[in-house]
Amino acid sequence: MDGAPLTSVALCGSGLALWMSAAAFSKSLPNSVQMTVVDTDPNPASDMFYGHVLPPQFYDFHLSIDLSEPELLLNTGSTFVFGTQMQNWAQPGRSWVQAFHQPLPVWEGVPLMKLIQQHPHATLQSTLISAQAAKTGVFAHPSEDPEHPLSRAEYGYAINPAELSRLYKAVAMRRNLQLISAQIETVTRKDDTVTSLTLTDGQRVEADLFIDCTGPSAVLRAKGLAPANKSRSVTAKLSRNADTPLGAPVQRVSGSDAGWRSDVVLRSGALRLTVADTSSELDGNAASFQIGRAEKAWHGNTIAIGHAASILEPFTVAPMKLLLRDIERVQSLLPVSSDMRIEAQEYNRAARNDYDHASLFNQAHFAVPDLPDTPYWQTAAVKNDAPKLVRKLTQYNGRGYLVEYDNEPFDAVDWAVLHDGMGRTPHRADPLAAAIDPETVQSCLDTLRKNIKAVVERMPPHPIYMSKFIAYLHRKYSRNG
Amino acid sequence: MNVPAPIKSICILGGGTAGWMTAAALAFKFQNSDIDITLVESEQIGTVGVGEATLPHIRFFNQTIGIDEAEFMRATNATFKLGIEFCDWGRLGDHYIHPFGEFGQPVDGVDFHHVWNRLRRAGSNTPLDDFSYPIVAARNGKFHHPATDLFKIESTFGYAYQFDSILYAKFLRKFAEERGIIRIEGKVVDTTQDANTGHVTSLTLESGETVSAELFIDCSGFRGLLIEQCLETGYQDWSEWLPCNRAVAVPSATVGAIPPYTRATARTAGWQWRIPLQHRTGNGHVYCSEFISDNEATAQLLSHVEGDLLADPKQLYFKTGRRNLFWNKNVISIGLSAGFLEPLESTSIHFIQEGITALLELFPDTSFAQSDKDEYNEKMALNFERVRDFLLLHYVATERDDSAMWRHFRSLTLPGSLQDKINAWTHRGHVPSYEFSVFLPPSWIAVFAGQRILPNAEDPRLGRTSEDGLRGDTQQLRSAIDAAVSRAPGHMDYVKSIGALAGTAG
């Protein structure tokens, strides 16, 4: 082993990226490594650009940091979501539920997707129980019985990043760590290595490894590092409404000429994120964000995560997925010594792939010919010619074939639902799908839809399920102390 | 939606393993349709039929088309395979098994091989092999199907088969013919192409008979009668990385118990396989003609064959690499006509299966969309390239320098993708992973660890657990494996117990 063993890690920054990584590290860092957290801002405004929905993958992440679902619900105003209701996306009437769902069934050796590509567009949606429940406004936890239609559903949470950060902070503080609340004044370097940070309270922080969670400003990034691979900018604004009653278990994203807005309702009130092109004047606390990624997220002994590494628009859960992947990637490549070149190379390779693949998914939301002739949509469409996206679209548009790359953050179901929602129709029928008797397909489809409908009809409205579940948790946890 | 006219006629050229596997899969898929499928083969042209060891994916192929396991094993003299034993690769005298399964279980989210490495660096000399149920079972000549209870150690493996591939082709021929495939005996003497599209339109046989089809599957072996001789698709030569270009094969009588694994022993100018079937053992020497003569290669093979020879040695010639396009115009090459990588990791039949799977996913209509071909070619190229790197690893992960071939590999500049993997592994036991390949991290770990490429450090997250704690856990795992293996039935007893013994009624 070259270099001295790792003895100290400093996490610097604020909000969700800081406390989520601190919570993860508090569980995984060996005791021999000293952990320092420098909290530069208790409530960073830029956290709104992670969006307000945790995808289903966060369930396992929470288990890994010993955070149970009851704890999450009792300590934050979080609610359940089955996906995102896209409304009037790029065109009036283009609406669908981007539902969280298990892999789609295969009938007679042919994926359901291919069998129904010849059917009207609502067909795929009608076979997704999570989409139907979201539309109807009902919720129940997915069944563990694999035969039950509800076992196919997956769910995430609508969250407030500030509340979630506080909870992650509480988890992180279960471990012995040094917490400093101050701003970073100067970053001292020797070659590629950050040697220390000087803080506004006069303290100096030294560490073998620095995790940069400082958001879009990426305070620890070396000047003169290769320029970030960035494209357009957008403006975003967050507004709250404490009185909105709880509704359907779904995020709503609505398109408009100027851009889009996202609405979620938590038990602690509603959050509305409005995003537009930079020429639009959004009043209040608007901030601007430049879409793109750092050329190298890991440079020397500094790893930029979350917004410090990459920014995508949160009309999908891409930013949350990338933040989670960043944290998992840092954990799996926690350097063994002060010589971090090999870890950095592998980290940057994987980070680049994850960003590129997540950004394909977002970009595919702009790859239609009928975009509004407004700055937001026209600027966004510029990157529709990314070769990996062209391959995906060519194959889907050709015969409904879903191209998959290694370890994509969005899986085949996500893509199938998106293509269908965007109104893409394969030019040719898949020959093997076309060879299956249409009546057989129709009868299987009818049965599937009937079963889904029957289950959805019996599911309680989300607000009722939630209030009963919370009451149950209160009883359970007060009884158990 | 546009529905171009469907394909109504398919001709498969060649009746070896590739031809009959393709025929069986298509016959099953199209059993209720009116597509005419013919297979043209000539008894005058022998088949290579040396790909006798398989990967676990073959089970999925057999299951999908509804083949009964015991019936198939009886018909092909098949034995079970838990992995491949590699001898003399890292150093003369070394041996390890590349199993179908993972090593141990993760500890706090950290893969088991890190635990093993930490204890190894602290002085433990227990090989990684001892923490794999299928390896210990293989070494003890034991076999059973994986347990369905996933909490049991007896569930922690996959398995494949070793079989007589000529009998497998025969078995699939019966299957395919029963489902309407028409077999035509004859040697192709000419091909006709469409003047505009260049598509192959028909084959002319020695008898004068012509066979027309809309889609041709070229399973004609190394020659690539359609894909190369007719369409001149071109071949990427990978001898730079994998220089072995010849093989000599000979069957022998089995000596002693029939082991549930294949063996690959490194030699001075190549390597030797030993594949135990129910009725005989297949042997072969894959070598590089630059470093050894054919006579010497045969002599070396024969000197290491354990039982009596059952036939004369058979010579084979090949060039490692792949076709520039696997699918060109209306011809799809499957099997040796598509490309060939030496059978060190039993991938020959697997590539056939990958080709068939991709063909069904991208099955054409009469419009023969360019995008279908492009996607097929991209997918298959990636499969071949990723396997190439993995095979090359076997030759470069070595301390051997006792012959010109080993010295050649030691001075080779590796493809960047492979060098990065080796660096990440030696630095900290990390295996950069991808999703789409037949060989995923556990396979890489087996070869690295078995061939003396060892990590200098492990995942630091293990620092949270004490060495004594880890030692206790691993000891427990070993004991559980040993106890389970001692309870397991013997390989051939099990074959018999499930009615899979050749020559029995089943």
PDB file of C-alpha atoms in Angstrom, chain A residues 150-356:
ATOM      1  CA  LEU A 150     -50.268  -4.505  -5.364  1.00  0.00           C
ATOM      2  CA  SER A 151     -46.961  -6.358  -4.985  1.00  0.00           C
ATOM      3  CA  ARG A 152     -45.978  -4.837  -8.349  1.00  0.00           C
ATOM      4  CA  ALA A 153     -46.171  -1.290  -7.012  1.00  0.00           C
ATOM      5  CA  GLU A 154     -43.200   0.587  -5.599  1.00  0.00           C
ATOM      6  CA  TYR A 155     -43.361   3.794  -3.669  1.00  0.00           C
ATOM      7  CA  GLY A 156     -41.196   6.666  -2.524  1.00  0.00           C
ATOM      8  CA  TYR A 157     -41.747   9.662  -0.283  1.00  0.00           C
ATOM      9  CA  ALA A 158     -42.586  13.305  -0.770  1.00  0.00           C
ATOM     10  CA  ILE A 159     -40.222  15.171   1.518  1.00  0.00           C
ATOM     11  CA  ASN A 160     -39.069  18.561   2.610  1.00  0.00           C
ATOM     12  CA  PRO A 161     -35.254  18.647   2.279  1.00  0.00           C
ATOM     13  CA  ALA A 162     -34.928  20.826   5.392  1.00  0.00           C
ATOM     14  CA  GLU A 163     -36.912  18.380   7.557  1.00  0.00           C
ATOM     15  CA  LEU A 164     -35.093  15.394   6.113  1.00  0.00           C
ATOM     16  CA  SER A 165     -31.704  17.035   6.689  1.00  0.00           C
ATOM     17  CA  ARG A 166     -32.573  17.512  10.368  1.00  0.00           C
ATOM     18  CA  LEU A 167     -33.485  13.850  10.672  1.00  0.00           C
ATOM     19  CA  TYR A 168     -30.302  12.708   8.892  1.00  0.00           C
ATOM     20  CA  LYS A 169     -28.368  15.004  11.226  1.00  0.00           C
ATOM     21  CA  ALA A 170     -29.893  13.268  14.233  1.00  0.00           C
ATOM     22  CA  VAL A 171     -28.864   9.901  12.753  1.00  0.00           C
ATOM     23  CA  ALA A 172     -25.336  11.156  12.080  1.00  0.00           C
ATOM     24  CA  MET A 173     -24.970  12.492  15.605  1.00  0.00           C
ATOM     25  CA  ARG A 174     -25.470   8.998  17.016  1.00  0.00           C
ATOM     26  CA  ARG A 175     -21.794   8.629  16.229  1.00  0.00           C
ATOM     27  CA  ASN A 176     -19.012  10.509  17.857  1.00  0.00           C
ATOM     28  CA  LEU A 177     -18.154  13.274  15.389  1.00  0.00           C
ATOM     29  CA  GLN A 178     -16.860  16.788  15.548  1.00  0.00           C
ATOM     30  CA  LEU A 179     -19.479  19.297  14.417  1.00  0.00           C
ATOM     31  CA  ILE A 180     -18.475  22.844  13.535  1.00  0.00           C
ATOM     32  CA  SER A 181     -20.951  25.476  12.382  1.00  0.00           C
ATOM     33  CA  ALA A 182     -19.082  28.133  10.425  1.00  0.00           C
ATOM     34  CA  GLN A 183     -18.446  29.298   6.895  1.00  0.00           C
ATOM     35  CA  ILE A 184     -15.383  28.393   4.873  1.00  0.00           C
ATOM     36  CA  GLU A 185     -13.142  31.417   4.459  1.00  0.00           C
ATOM     37  CA  THR A 186     -10.112  30.015   2.673  1.00  0.00           C
ATOM     38  CA  VAL A 187      -9.077  26.708   1.176  1.00  0.00           C
ATOM     39  CA  THR A 188      -5.349  25.966   1.439  1.00  0.00           C
ATOM     40  CA  ARG A 189      -3.844  23.603  -1.114  1.00  0.00           C
ATOM     41  CA  LYS A 190      -0.594  21.972  -1.933  1.00  0.00           C
ATOM     42  CA  ASP A 191      -0.616  20.827  -5.544  1.00  0.00           C
ATOM     43  CA  ASP A 192      -3.830  18.817  -5.994  1.00  0.00           C
ATOM     44  CA  THR A 193      -4.310  18.324  -2.282  1.00  0.00           C
ATOM     45  CA  VAL A 194      -6.462  20.405   0.018  1.00  0.00           C
ATOM     46  CA  THR A 195      -4.421  20.643   3.221  1.00  0.00           C
ATOM     47  CA  SER A 196      -6.751  22.731   5.360  1.00  0.00           C
ATOM     48  CA  LEU A 197      -9.801  24.959   5.493  1.00  0.00           C
ATOM     49  CA  THR A 198      -9.846  28.168   7.461  1.00  0.00           C
ATOM     50  CA  LEU A 199     -13.307  28.929   8.830  1.00  0.00           C
ATOM     51  CA  THR A 200     -14.972  32.215   9.674  1.00  0.00           C
ATOM     52  CA  ASP A 201     -14.711  31.447  13.380  1.00  0.00           C
ATOM     53  CA  GLY A 202     -10.947  31.234  13.021  1.00  0.00           C
ATOM     54  CA  GLN A 203     -10.714  27.430  13.287  1.00  0.00           C
ATOM     55  CA  ARG A 204      -8.611  25.428  10.892  1.00  0.00           C
ATOM     56  CA  VAL A 205      -9.829  22.061   9.667  1.00  0.00           C
ATOM     57  CA  GLU A 206      -7.312  19.550   8.406  1.00  0.00           C
ATOM     58  CA  ALA A 207      -8.211  16.141   6.985  1.00  0.00           C
ATOM     59  CA  ASP A 208      -6.894  13.411   4.708  1.00  0.00           C
ATOM     60  CA  LEU A 209     -10.095  13.465   2.666  1.00  0.00           C
ATOM     61  CA  PHE A 210     -12.597  16.260   2.072  1.00  0.00           C
ATOM     62  CA  ILE A 211     -16.164  15.702   0.913  1.00  0.00           C
ATOM     63  CA  ASP A 212     -17.479  18.810  -0.800  1.00  0.00           C
ATOM     64  CA  CYS A 213     -21.212  19.157  -0.067  1.00  0.00           C
ATOM     65  CA  THR A 214     -21.278  22.907  -0.622  1.00  0.00           C
ATOM     66  CA  GLY A 215     -23.873  22.800  -3.373  1.00  0.00           C
ATOM     67  CA  PRO A 216     -23.660  24.481  -6.761  1.00  0.00           C
ATOM     68  CA  SER A 217     -20.889  26.826  -5.608  1.00  0.00           C
ATOM     69  CA  ALA A 218     -18.570  23.821  -5.054  1.00  0.00           C
ATOM     70  CA  VAL A 219     -16.391  25.858  -2.720  1.00  0.00           C
ATOM     71  CA  LEU A 220     -13.662  23.240  -2.459  1.00  0.00           C
ATOM     72  CA  ARG A 221     -13.200  22.796  -6.183  1.00  0.00           C
ATOM     73  CA  ALA A 222      -9.714  23.734  -7.350  1.00  0.00           C
ATOM     74  CA  LYS A 223      -9.494  26.834  -9.454  1.00  0.00           C
ATOM     75  CA  GLY A 224      -8.037  26.035 -12.829  1.00  0.00           C
ATOM     76  CA  LEU A 225      -9.530  22.532 -12.829  1.00  0.00           C
ATOM     77  CA  ALA A 226     -10.884  21.587 -16.231  1.00  0.00           C
ATOM     78  CA  PRO A 227     -14.098  23.531 -16.765  1.00  0.00           C
ATOM     79  CA  ALA A 228     -17.288  21.848 -15.843  1.00  0.00           C
ATOM     80  CA  ASN A 229     -19.292  20.222 -18.574  1.00  0.00           C
ATOM     81  CA  LYS A 230     -22.212  22.599 -18.307  1.00  0.00           C
ATOM     82  CA  SER A 231     -24.938  23.695 -20.597  1.00  0.00           C
ATOM     83  CA  ARG A 232     -27.951  25.924 -20.055  1.00  0.00           C
ATOM     84  CA  SER A 233     -29.162  27.727 -16.959  1.00  0.00           C
ATOM     85  CA  VAL A 234     -32.619  27.891 -15.437  1.00  0.00           C
ATOM     86  CA  THR A 235     -34.227  29.890 -12.649  1.00  0.00           C
ATOM     87  CA  ALA A 236     -36.061  28.233  -9.794  1.00  0.00           C
ATOM     88  CA  LYS A 237     -38.260  29.428  -6.983  1.00  0.00           C
ATOM     89  CA  LEU A 238     -39.749  27.607  -3.994  1.00  0.00           C
ATOM     90  CA  SER A 239     -43.008  28.564  -2.346  1.00  0.00           C
ATOM     91  CA  ARG A 240     -44.854  26.980   0.575  1.00  0.00           C
ATOM     92  CA  ASN A 241     -48.449  26.752   1.612  1.00  0.00           C
ATOM     93  CA  ALA A 242     -49.003  25.458   5.114  1.00  0.00           C
ATOM     94  CA  ASP A 243     -52.751  24.978   4.696  1.00  0.00           C
ATOM     95  CA  THR A 244     -52.964  22.666   1.702  1.00  0.00           C
ATOM     96  CA  PRO A 245     -54.719  19.449   2.711  1.00  0.00           C
ATOM     97  CA  LEU A 246     -53.122  16.128   1.916  1.00  0.00           C
ATOM     98  CA  GLY A 247     -54.255  14.616  -1.388  1.00  0.00           C
ATOM     99  CA  ALA A 248     -53.193  11.884  -3.794  1.00  0.00           C
ATOM    100  CA  PRO A 249     -49.916   9.996  -3.217  1.00  0.00           C
ATOM    101  CA  VAL A 250     -48.205  11.615  -6.164  1.00  0.00           C
ATOM    102  CA  GLN A 251     -46.025  14.541  -7.173  1.00  0.00           C
ATOM    103  CA  ARG A 252     -47.533  16.759  -9.864  1.00  0.00           C
ATOM    104  CA  VAL A 253     -45.309  18.283 -12.511  1.00  0.00           C
ATOM    105  CA  SER A 254     -47.033  20.661 -14.922  1.00  0.00           C
ATOM    106  CA  GLY A 255     -45.514  22.088 -18.040  1.00  0.00           C
ATOM    107  CA  SER A 256     -46.065  25.643 -19.224  1.00  0.00           C
ATOM    108  CA  ASP A 257     -44.587  27.800 -21.957  1.00  0.00           C
ATOM    109  CA  ALA A 258     -42.071  29.272 -19.541  1.00  0.00           C
ATOM    110  CA  GLY A 259     -40.974  25.941 -18.014  1.00  0.00           C
ATOM    111  CA  TRP A 260     -42.602  23.726 -15.411  1.00  0.00           C
ATOM    112  CA  ARG A 261     -43.673  23.546 -11.811  1.00  0.00           C
ATOM    113  CA  SER A 262     -43.729  20.745  -9.269  1.00  0.00           C
ATOM    114  CA  ASP A 263     -46.240  20.373  -6.443  1.00  0.00           C
ATOM    115  CA  VAL A 264     -46.089  18.015  -3.511  1.00  0.00           C
ATOM    116  CA  VAL A 265     -48.223  18.016  -0.410  1.00  0.00           C
ATOM    117  CA  LEU A 266     -46.647  16.960   2.864  1.00  0.00           C
ATOM    118  CA  ARG A 267     -48.275  16.638   6.253  1.00  0.00           C
ATOM    119  CA  SER A 268     -46.417  19.844   7.057  1.00  0.00           C
ATOM    120  CA  GLY A 269     -47.814  21.749   4.086  1.00  0.00           C
ATOM    121  CA  ALA A 270     -47.372  22.041   0.333  1.00  0.00           C
ATOM    122  CA  LEU A 271     -44.169  22.791  -1.556  1.00  0.00           C
ATOM    123  CA  ARG A 272     -44.249  24.295  -5.017  1.00  0.00           C
ATOM    124  CA  LEU A 273     -41.106  24.528  -7.127  1.00  0.00           C
ATOM    125  CA  THR A 274     -41.334  26.723 -10.209  1.00  0.00           C
ATOM    126  CA  VAL A 275     -38.638  26.451 -12.871  1.00  0.00           C
ATOM    127  CA  ALA A 276     -38.263  28.663 -15.920  1.00  0.00           C
ATOM    128  CA  ASP A 277     -35.650  29.908 -18.323  1.00  0.00           C
ATOM    129  CA  THR A 278     -33.384  32.609 -16.959  1.00  0.00           C
ATOM    130  CA  SER A 279     -35.097  35.372 -18.895  1.00  0.00           C
ATOM    131  CA  SER A 280     -38.304  34.781 -16.939  1.00  0.00           C
ATOM    132  CA  GLU A 281     -38.661  36.948 -13.886  1.00  0.00           C
ATOM    133  CA  LEU A 282     -39.654  34.838 -10.938  1.00  0.00           C
ATOM    134  CA  ASP A 283     -40.205  37.028  -7.927  1.00  0.00           C
ATOM    135  CA  GLY A 284     -39.174  36.216  -4.379  1.00  0.00           C
ATOM    136  CA  ASN A 285     -36.350  33.830  -3.513  1.00  0.00           C
ATOM    137  CA  ALA A 286     -35.503  32.728  -7.059  1.00  0.00           C
ATOM    138  CA  ALA A 287     -32.094  31.218  -7.702  1.00  0.00           C
ATOM    139  CA  SER A 288     -30.389  30.249 -10.894  1.00  0.00           C
ATOM    140  CA  PHE A 289     -28.948  26.791 -11.634  1.00  0.00           C
ATOM    141  CA  GLN A 290     -26.617  25.733 -14.387  1.00  0.00           C
ATOM    142  CA  ILE A 291     -27.314  22.213 -15.670  1.00  0.00           C
ATOM    143  CA  GLY A 292     -24.246  20.007 -16.057  1.00  0.00           C
ATOM    144  CA  ARG A 293     -21.536  18.169 -14.192  1.00  0.00           C
ATOM    145  CA  ALA A 294     -18.015  18.708 -12.963  1.00  0.00           C
ATOM    146  CA  GLU A 295     -15.415  17.245 -15.289  1.00  0.00           C
ATOM    147  CA  LYS A 296     -13.897  15.376 -12.350  1.00  0.00           C
ATOM    148  CA  ALA A 297     -15.960  14.973  -9.221  1.00  0.00           C
ATOM    149  CA  TRP A 298     -12.953  13.511  -7.389  1.00  0.00           C
ATOM    150  CA  HIS A 299      -9.837  15.616  -7.679  1.00  0.00           C
ATOM    151  CA  GLY A 300      -6.808  15.143  -5.435  1.00  0.00           C
ATOM    152  CA  ASN A 301      -8.215  14.473  -1.968  1.00  0.00           C
ATOM    153  CA  THR A 302     -11.557  16.200  -2.543  1.00  0.00           C
ATOM    154  CA  ILE A 303     -14.769  14.532  -3.671  1.00  0.00           C
ATOM    155  CA  ALA A 304     -17.622  16.757  -4.769  1.00  0.00           C
ATOM    156  CA  ILE A 305     -21.036  15.177  -4.250  1.00  0.00           C
ATOM    157  CA  GLY A 306     -24.610  16.227  -4.944  1.00  0.00           C
ATOM    158  CA  HIS A 307     -24.983  19.641  -6.490  1.00  0.00           C
ATOM    159  CA  ALA A 308     -21.269  20.322  -6.073  1.00  0.00           C
ATOM    160  CA  ALA A 309     -20.721  17.565  -8.665  1.00  0.00           C
ATOM    161  CA  SER A 310     -23.720  17.711 -10.950  1.00  0.00           C
ATOM    162  CA  ILE A 311     -27.030  19.452 -11.489  1.00  0.00           C
ATOM    163  CA  LEU A 312     -30.077  18.123 -13.312  1.00  0.00           C
ATOM    164  CA  GLU A 313     -33.596  19.500 -13.246  1.00  0.00           C
ATOM    165  CA  PRO A 314     -35.825  17.860 -10.618  1.00  0.00           C
ATOM    166  CA  PHE A 315     -38.854  17.284 -12.851  1.00  0.00           C
ATOM    167  CA  THR A 316     -37.739  13.682 -12.456  1.00  0.00           C
ATOM    168  CA  VAL A 317     -36.105  12.059  -9.437  1.00  0.00           C
ATOM    169  CA  ALA A 318     -32.746  12.186 -11.254  1.00  0.00           C
ATOM    170  CA  PRO A 319     -31.080  14.606  -8.784  1.00  0.00           C
ATOM    171  CA  MET A 320     -32.045  12.467  -5.782  1.00  0.00           C
ATOM    172  CA  LYS A 321     -30.897   9.308  -7.537  1.00  0.00           C
ATOM    173  CA  LEU A 322     -27.563  10.901  -8.348  1.00  0.00           C
ATOM    174  CA  LEU A 323     -27.083  12.157  -4.793  1.00  0.00           C
ATOM    175  CA  LEU A 324     -27.735   8.663  -3.480  1.00  0.00           C
ATOM    176  CA  ARG A 325     -25.371   7.128  -6.032  1.00  0.00           C
ATOM    177  CA  ASP A 326     -22.683   9.694  -5.121  1.00  0.00           C
ATOM    178  CA  ILE A 327     -22.874   8.735  -1.467  1.00  0.00           C
ATOM    179  CA  GLU A 328     -22.887   5.002  -2.160  1.00  0.00           C
ATOM    180  CA  ARG A 329     -19.961   5.420  -4.543  1.00  0.00           C
ATOM    181  CA  VAL A 330     -17.905   7.352  -1.985  1.00  0.00           C
ATOM    182  CA  GLN A 331     -18.576   4.639   0.570  1.00  0.00           C
ATOM    183  CA  SER A 332     -17.569   1.800  -1.713  1.00  0.00           C
ATOM    184  CA  LEU A 333     -14.380   3.631  -2.746  1.00  0.00           C
ATOM    185  CA  LEU A 334     -13.426   5.160   0.565  1.00  0.00           C
ATOM    186  CA  PRO A 335      -9.681   5.481  -0.024  1.00  0.00           C
ATOM    187  CA  VAL A 336      -7.353   3.056   1.681  1.00  0.00           C
ATOM    188  CA  SER A 337      -4.533   5.566   1.916  1.00  0.00           C
ATOM    189  CA  SER A 338      -3.432   9.063   1.030  1.00  0.00           C
ATOM    190  CA  ASP A 339      -2.615   7.821  -2.460  1.00  0.00           C
ATOM    191  CA  MET A 340      -6.111   8.074  -3.937  1.00  0.00           C
ATOM    192  CA  ARG A 341      -5.391   8.098  -7.648  1.00  0.00           C
ATOM    193  CA  ILE A 342      -6.892   4.718  -8.405  1.00  0.00           C
ATOM    194  CA  GLU A 343     -10.025   5.366  -6.351  1.00  0.00           C
ATOM    195  CA  ALA A 344     -10.396   8.755  -8.030  1.00  0.00           C
ATOM    196  CA  GLN A 345     -10.118   7.275 -11.502  1.00  0.00           C
ATOM    197  CA  GLU A 346     -12.709   4.591 -10.846  1.00  0.00           C
ATOM    198  CA  TYR A 347     -14.976   7.027  -9.026  1.00  0.00           C
ATOM    199  CA  ASN A 348     -14.892   9.533 -11.855  1.00  0.00           C
ATOM    200  CA  ARG A 349     -15.569   6.856 -14.451  1.00  0.00           C
ATOM    201  CA  ALA A 350     -18.634   5.617 -12.593  1.00  0.00           C
ATOM    202  CA  ALA A 351     -19.842   9.138 -11.708  1.00  0.00           C
ATOM    203  CA  ARG A 352     -19.611  10.210 -15.326  1.00  0.00           C
ATOM    204  CA  ASN A 353     -21.637   7.184 -16.448  1.00  0.00           C
ATOM    205  CA  ASP A 354     -24.291   7.724 -13.798  1.00  0.00           C
ATOM    206  CA  TYR A 355     -24.661  11.394 -14.671  1.00  0.00           C
ATOM    207  CA  ASP A 356     -24.721  10.728 -18.402  1.00  0.00           C
TER     208      ASP A 356
END
